[in-house]
XYZ file of C-alpha atoms in Angstrom:
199
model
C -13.380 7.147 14.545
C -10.529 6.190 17.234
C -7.191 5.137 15.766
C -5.854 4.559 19.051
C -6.168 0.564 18.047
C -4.634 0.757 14.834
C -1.618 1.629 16.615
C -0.167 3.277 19.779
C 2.909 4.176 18.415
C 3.599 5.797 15.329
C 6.391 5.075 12.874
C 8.036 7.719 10.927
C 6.867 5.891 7.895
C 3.064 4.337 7.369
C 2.562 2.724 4.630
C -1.666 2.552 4.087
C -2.878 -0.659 1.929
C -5.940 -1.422 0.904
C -5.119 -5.559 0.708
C -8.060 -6.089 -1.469
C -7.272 -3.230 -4.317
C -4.168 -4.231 -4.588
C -4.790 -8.039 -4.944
C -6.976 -7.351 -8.036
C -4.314 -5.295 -9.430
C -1.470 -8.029 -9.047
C -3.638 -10.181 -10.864
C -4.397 -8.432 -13.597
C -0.787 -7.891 -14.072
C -0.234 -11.519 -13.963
C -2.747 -12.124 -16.512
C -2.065 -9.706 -18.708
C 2.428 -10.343 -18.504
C 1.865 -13.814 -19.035
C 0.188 -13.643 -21.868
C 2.695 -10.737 -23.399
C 6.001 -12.466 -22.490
C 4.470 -16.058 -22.274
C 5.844 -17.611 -19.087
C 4.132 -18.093 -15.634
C 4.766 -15.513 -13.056
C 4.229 -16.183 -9.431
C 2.612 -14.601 -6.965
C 4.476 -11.259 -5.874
C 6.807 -11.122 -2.980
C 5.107 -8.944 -0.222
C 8.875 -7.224 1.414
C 10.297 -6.682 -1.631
C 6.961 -5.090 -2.822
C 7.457 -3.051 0.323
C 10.638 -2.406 -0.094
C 9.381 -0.706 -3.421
C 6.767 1.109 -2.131
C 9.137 2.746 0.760
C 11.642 3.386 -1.403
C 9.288 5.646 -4.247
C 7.670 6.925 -1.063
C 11.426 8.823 0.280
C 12.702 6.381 3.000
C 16.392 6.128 2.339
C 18.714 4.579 5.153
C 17.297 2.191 8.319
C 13.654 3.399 9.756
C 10.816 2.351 10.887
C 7.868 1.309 8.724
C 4.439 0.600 9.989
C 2.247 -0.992 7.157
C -1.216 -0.818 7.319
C -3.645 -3.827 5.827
C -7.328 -2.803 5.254
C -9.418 -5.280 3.899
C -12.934 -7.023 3.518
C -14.003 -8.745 6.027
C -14.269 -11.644 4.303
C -11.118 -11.779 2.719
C -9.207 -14.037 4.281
C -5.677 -12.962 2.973
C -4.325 -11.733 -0.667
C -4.441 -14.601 -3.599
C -1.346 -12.972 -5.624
C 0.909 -12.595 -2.935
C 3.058 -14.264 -0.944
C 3.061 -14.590 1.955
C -0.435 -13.845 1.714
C -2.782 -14.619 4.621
C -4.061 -11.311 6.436
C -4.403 -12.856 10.396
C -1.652 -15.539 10.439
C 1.004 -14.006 8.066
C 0.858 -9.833 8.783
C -1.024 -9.249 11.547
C 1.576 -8.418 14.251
C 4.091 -9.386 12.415
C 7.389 -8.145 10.863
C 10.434 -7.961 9.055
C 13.258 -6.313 8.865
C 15.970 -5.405 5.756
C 18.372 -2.608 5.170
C 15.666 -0.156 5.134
C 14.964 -0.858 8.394
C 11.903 -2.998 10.133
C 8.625 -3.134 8.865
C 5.967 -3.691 11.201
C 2.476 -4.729 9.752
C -1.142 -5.334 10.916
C -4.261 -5.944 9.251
C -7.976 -4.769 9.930
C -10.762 -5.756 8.575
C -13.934 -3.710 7.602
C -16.683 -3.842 9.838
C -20.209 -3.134 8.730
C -20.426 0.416 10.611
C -18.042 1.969 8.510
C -16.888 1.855 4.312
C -13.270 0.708 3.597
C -12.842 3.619 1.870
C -13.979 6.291 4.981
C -11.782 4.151 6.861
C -8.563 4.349 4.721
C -9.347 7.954 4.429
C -9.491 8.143 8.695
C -6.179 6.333 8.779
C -4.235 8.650 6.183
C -5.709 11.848 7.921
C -4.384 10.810 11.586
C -1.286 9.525 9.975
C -0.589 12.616 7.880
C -1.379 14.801 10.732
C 0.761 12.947 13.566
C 3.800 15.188 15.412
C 6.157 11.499 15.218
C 5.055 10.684 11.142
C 7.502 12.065 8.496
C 6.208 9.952 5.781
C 2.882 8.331 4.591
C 2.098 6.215 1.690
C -1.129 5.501 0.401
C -2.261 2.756 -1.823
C -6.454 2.929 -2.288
C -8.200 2.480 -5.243
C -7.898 5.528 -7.000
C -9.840 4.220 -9.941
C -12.430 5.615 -8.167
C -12.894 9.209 -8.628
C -15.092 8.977 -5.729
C -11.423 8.192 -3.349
C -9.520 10.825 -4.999
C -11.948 13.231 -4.399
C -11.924 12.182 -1.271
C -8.019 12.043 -0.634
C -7.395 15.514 -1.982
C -9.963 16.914 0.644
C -8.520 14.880 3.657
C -4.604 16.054 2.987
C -5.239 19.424 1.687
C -4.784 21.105 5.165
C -1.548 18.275 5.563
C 1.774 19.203 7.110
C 3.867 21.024 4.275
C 6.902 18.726 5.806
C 5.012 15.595 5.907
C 5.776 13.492 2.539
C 2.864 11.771 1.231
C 2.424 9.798 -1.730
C -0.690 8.141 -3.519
C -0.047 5.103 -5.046
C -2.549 4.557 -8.345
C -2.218 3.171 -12.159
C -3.472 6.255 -13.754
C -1.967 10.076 -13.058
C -4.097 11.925 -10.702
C -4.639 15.317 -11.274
C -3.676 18.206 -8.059
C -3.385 17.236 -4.500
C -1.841 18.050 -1.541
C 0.641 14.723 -2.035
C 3.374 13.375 -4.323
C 2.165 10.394 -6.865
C 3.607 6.927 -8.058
C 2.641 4.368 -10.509
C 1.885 1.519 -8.863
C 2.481 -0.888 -11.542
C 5.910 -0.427 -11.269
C 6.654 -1.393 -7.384
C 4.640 -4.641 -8.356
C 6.176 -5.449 -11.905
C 9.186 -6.042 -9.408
C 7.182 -7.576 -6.839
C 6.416 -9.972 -9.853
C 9.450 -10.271 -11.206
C 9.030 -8.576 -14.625
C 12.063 -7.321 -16.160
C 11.677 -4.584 -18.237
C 13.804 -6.310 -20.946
C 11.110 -9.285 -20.832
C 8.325 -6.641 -22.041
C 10.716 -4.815 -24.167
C 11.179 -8.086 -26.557
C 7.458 -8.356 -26.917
């Protein structure tokens, strides 16, 4: 597959989302963190969820972020999230904070290809870019079947490269640092810990 459309230019840091995974995860959250510390929680904010993702991936100090959307091409945009809309509210879009500017862009799944192959394509060329220092990966690593497939695509990765797989479980070896996802979007969500510690 060409990646020349994803994008021409490279960031240092590329952060790799599968829109859809993590959707489903926010909401469980939701469901399950209203129900323990018995309040509503709103949708999660997508920058500071960023922010948190960069952050457990290494980027310290002003950069440049590139964040990747896959997603189904159904899916119109994320239901737990805000902003939340894939076309009108990431595509082409950005933001920037004192880690620097975050570009993002979304692409949805075609027929001709599986989201997962295609996530796998992007973190491959991303890992293995000259102008890339860092890449962070959130896929749904539920799935055996995508870890499996994650360890084969980075095992041959830079050794200066940084890369980090996001997932809710530990993953056992790899070629790439892990982080609990939960945590980036407990703050997303804005779940203290002290709210779950008096439950």
């Amino acid at each position: 597959m060409n990646n020349s459309n994803i994008t021409e230019k490279w960031s240092e840091n590329v952060i790799i989302v599968d829109g859809d995974y993590v959707d489903s995860v926010a909401f469980n959250l939701i469901v399950n963190f209203e129900r323990m510390i018995g309040r509503h929680i709103p949708e999660a904010d997508l920058a500071h969820w960023l922010d948190c993702i960069a952050l457990d991936g290494g980027v310290k100090g002003e950069s440049e972020t590139s964040v990747i959307f896959i997603h189904d091409k159904e899916k119109e945009g994320m239901k737990n999230f805000r902003p939340s809309k894939y076309e009108e509210d990431m595509n082409g879009k950005a933001f920037r904070d004192n880690l620097g500017e975050f570009t993002m862009s979304s692409f949805p799944v075609e027929k001709v290809v599986s989201k997962g192959d295609f996530i796998i394509d992007i973190a491959k060329t991303a890992a293995n870019h000259k102008d890339v220092k860092r890449v962070m990966i959130i896929a749904d690593c539920d799935d055996g079947t995508m870890v499996d497939y994650l360890r084969h695509a980075l095992k041959d990765a830079d050794d200066e490269k940084r890369i980090t797989v996001f997932a809710m479980q530990p993953i056992a070896g790899g070629n790439f640092r892990q982080e609990i996802l939960g945590y980036s979007l407990m703050s997303a969500l804005g779940i203290k810990s002290e709210e779950i510690k008096a439950n």
